Tab-separated table of C-alpha atoms in Angstrom:
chain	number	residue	atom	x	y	z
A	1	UNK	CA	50.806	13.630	0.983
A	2	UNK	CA	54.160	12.206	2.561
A	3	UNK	CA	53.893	8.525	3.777
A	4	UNK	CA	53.118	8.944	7.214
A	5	UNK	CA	49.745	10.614	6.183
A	6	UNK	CA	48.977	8.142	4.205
A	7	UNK	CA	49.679	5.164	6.614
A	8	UNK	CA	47.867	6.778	9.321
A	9	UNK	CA	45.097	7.293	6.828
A	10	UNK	CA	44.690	4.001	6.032
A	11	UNK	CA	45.060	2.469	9.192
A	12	UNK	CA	42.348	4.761	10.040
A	13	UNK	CA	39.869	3.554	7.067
A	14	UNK	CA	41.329	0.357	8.708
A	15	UNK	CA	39.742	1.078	12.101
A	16	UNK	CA	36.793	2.256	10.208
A	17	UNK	CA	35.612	-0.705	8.748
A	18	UNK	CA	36.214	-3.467	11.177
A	19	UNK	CA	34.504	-0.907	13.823
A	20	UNK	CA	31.585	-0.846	11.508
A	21	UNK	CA	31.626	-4.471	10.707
A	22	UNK	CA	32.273	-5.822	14.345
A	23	UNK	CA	28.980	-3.638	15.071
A	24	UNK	CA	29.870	-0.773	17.038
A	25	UNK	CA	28.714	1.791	14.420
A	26	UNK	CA	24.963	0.269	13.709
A	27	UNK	CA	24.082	-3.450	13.189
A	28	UNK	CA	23.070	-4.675	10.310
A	29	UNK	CA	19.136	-4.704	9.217
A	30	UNK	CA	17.266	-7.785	7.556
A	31	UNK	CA	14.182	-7.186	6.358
A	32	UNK	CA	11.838	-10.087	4.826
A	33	UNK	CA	8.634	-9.485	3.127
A	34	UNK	CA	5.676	-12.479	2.693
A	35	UNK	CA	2.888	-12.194	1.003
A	36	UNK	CA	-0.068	-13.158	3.346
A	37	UNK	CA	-3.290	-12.212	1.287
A	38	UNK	CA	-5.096	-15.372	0.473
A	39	UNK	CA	-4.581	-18.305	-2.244
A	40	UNK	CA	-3.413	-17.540	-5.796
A	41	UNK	CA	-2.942	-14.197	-5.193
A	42	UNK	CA	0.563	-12.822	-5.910
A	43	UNK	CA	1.614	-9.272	-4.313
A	44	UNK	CA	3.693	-7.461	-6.770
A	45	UNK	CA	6.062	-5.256	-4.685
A	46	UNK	CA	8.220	-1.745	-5.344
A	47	UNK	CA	10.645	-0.435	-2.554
A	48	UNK	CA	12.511	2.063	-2.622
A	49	UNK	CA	14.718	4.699	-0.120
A	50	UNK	CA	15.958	8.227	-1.127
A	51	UNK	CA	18.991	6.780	-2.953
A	52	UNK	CA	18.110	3.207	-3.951
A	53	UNK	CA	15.199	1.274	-5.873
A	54	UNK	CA	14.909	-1.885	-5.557
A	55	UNK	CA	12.848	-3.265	-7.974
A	56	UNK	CA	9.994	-4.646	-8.429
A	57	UNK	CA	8.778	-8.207	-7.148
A	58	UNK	CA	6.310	-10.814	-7.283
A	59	UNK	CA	5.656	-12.528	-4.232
A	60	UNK	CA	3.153	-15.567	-4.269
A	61	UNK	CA	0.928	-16.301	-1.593
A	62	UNK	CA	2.888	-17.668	0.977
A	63	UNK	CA	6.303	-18.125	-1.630
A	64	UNK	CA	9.272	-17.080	-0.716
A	65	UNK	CA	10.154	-13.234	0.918
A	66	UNK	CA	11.619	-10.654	-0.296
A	67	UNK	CA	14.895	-9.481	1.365
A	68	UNK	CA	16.780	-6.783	2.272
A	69	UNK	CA	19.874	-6.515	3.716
A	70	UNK	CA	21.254	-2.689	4.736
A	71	UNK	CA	23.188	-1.202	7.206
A	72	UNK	CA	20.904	1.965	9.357
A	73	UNK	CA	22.199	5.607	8.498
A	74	UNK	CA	24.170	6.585	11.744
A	75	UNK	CA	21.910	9.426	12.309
A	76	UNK	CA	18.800	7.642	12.262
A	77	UNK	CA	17.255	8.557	9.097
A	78	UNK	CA	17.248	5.569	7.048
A	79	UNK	CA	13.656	4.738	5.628
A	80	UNK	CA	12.578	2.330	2.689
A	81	UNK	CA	8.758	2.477	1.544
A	82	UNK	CA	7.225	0.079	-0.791
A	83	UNK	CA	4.069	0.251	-3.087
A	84	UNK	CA	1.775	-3.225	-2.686
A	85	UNK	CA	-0.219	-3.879	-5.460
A	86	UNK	CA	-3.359	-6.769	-5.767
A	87	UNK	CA	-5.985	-7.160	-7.685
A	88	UNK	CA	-5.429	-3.850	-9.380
A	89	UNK	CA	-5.101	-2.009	-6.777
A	90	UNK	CA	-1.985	-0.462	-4.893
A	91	UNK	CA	-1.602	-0.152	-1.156
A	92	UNK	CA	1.687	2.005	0.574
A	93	UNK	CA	3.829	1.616	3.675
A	94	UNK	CA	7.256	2.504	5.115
A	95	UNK	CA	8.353	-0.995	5.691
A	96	UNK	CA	11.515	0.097	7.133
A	97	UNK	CA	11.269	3.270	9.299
A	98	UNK	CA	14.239	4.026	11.556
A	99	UNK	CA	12.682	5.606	14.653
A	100	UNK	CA	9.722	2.946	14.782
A	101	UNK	CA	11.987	-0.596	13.903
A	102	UNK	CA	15.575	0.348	15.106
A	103	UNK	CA	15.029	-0.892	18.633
A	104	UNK	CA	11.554	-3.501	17.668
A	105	UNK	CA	14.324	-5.741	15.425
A	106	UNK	CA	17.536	-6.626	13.901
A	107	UNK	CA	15.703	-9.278	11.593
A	108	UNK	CA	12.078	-7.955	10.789
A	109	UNK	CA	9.758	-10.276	9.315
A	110	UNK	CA	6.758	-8.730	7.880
A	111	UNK	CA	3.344	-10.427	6.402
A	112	UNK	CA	1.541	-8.236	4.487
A	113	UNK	CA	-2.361	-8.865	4.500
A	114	UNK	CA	-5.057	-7.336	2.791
A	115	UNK	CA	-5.842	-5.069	6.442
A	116	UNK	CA	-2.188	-3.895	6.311
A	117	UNK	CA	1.384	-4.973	7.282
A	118	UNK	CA	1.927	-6.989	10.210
A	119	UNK	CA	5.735	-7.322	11.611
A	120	UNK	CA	6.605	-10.258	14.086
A	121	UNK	CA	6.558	-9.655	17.471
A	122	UNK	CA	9.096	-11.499	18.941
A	123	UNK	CA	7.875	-11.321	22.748
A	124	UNK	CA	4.897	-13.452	21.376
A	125	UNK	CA	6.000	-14.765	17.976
A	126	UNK	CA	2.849	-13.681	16.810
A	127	UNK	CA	2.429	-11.082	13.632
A	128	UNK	CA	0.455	-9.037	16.327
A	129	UNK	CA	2.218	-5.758	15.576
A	130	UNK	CA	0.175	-4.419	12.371
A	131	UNK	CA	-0.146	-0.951	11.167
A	132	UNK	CA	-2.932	0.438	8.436
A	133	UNK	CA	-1.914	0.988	5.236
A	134	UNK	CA	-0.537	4.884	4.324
A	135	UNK	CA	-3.343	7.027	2.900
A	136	UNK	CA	-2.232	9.125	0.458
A	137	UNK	CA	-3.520	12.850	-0.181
């Protein structure tokens, strides 16, 4: 590669990144977790995506969240899913699913309750938007 490739390259990658972290590619997701069952009951927590698991996490009844922090797939695929578990048994949701939270939030606060997950609605501040928990075949 002669110099001029490679200057035009990097400016490029240049371009690239402060594009992407000024926002014009996709803006940043943060996703926080609380554990809303009832009193001296911790939710032990497993998310994961296609390439990345995160671990898993003990939240205590009204503690502090989990958080994550990503940056959407450009093509609208991105989608983490977590297994809840209580009381011995597990629960599952997608608690980050593209084509339902893309436009709903840029920060999405979640309580999870023993009826399911319920995000924050910002036009009410209420945790009025709640979805059942996945069934699994």
């Amino acid at each position: 590669m002669n110099p001029s490739s490679i200057n035009s390259l990097v400016l490029f990658l240049m371009l690239l990144f402060v594009a992407s972290e000024a926002g014009f590619l996709q803006h940043k997701q943060d996703i926080l977790v609380y554990n809303d069952l009832q009193a001296g009951t911790d939710l032990t927590l497993h998310c994961k995506s296609k390439d990345d698991d995160l671990g898993i996490h003990v939240l205590t009844y009204q503690g502090n969240p989990f958080e994550l922090k990503f940056r959407p797939h450009f093509f609208g695929r991105t989608l983490f899913y977590c297994s809840m578990e209580w009381n011995g048994v597990v629960h599952r949701f997608d608690i980050y699913d593209y084509k339902r939270d893309f436009d709903k939030c840029e920060r999405c606060l979640w309580n999870i309750k023993a009826t399911g997950p319920c995000m924050l609605n910002y036009s009410t501040s209420k945790y009025d938007i709640c979805y059942p928990w996945k069934t699994t075949a």
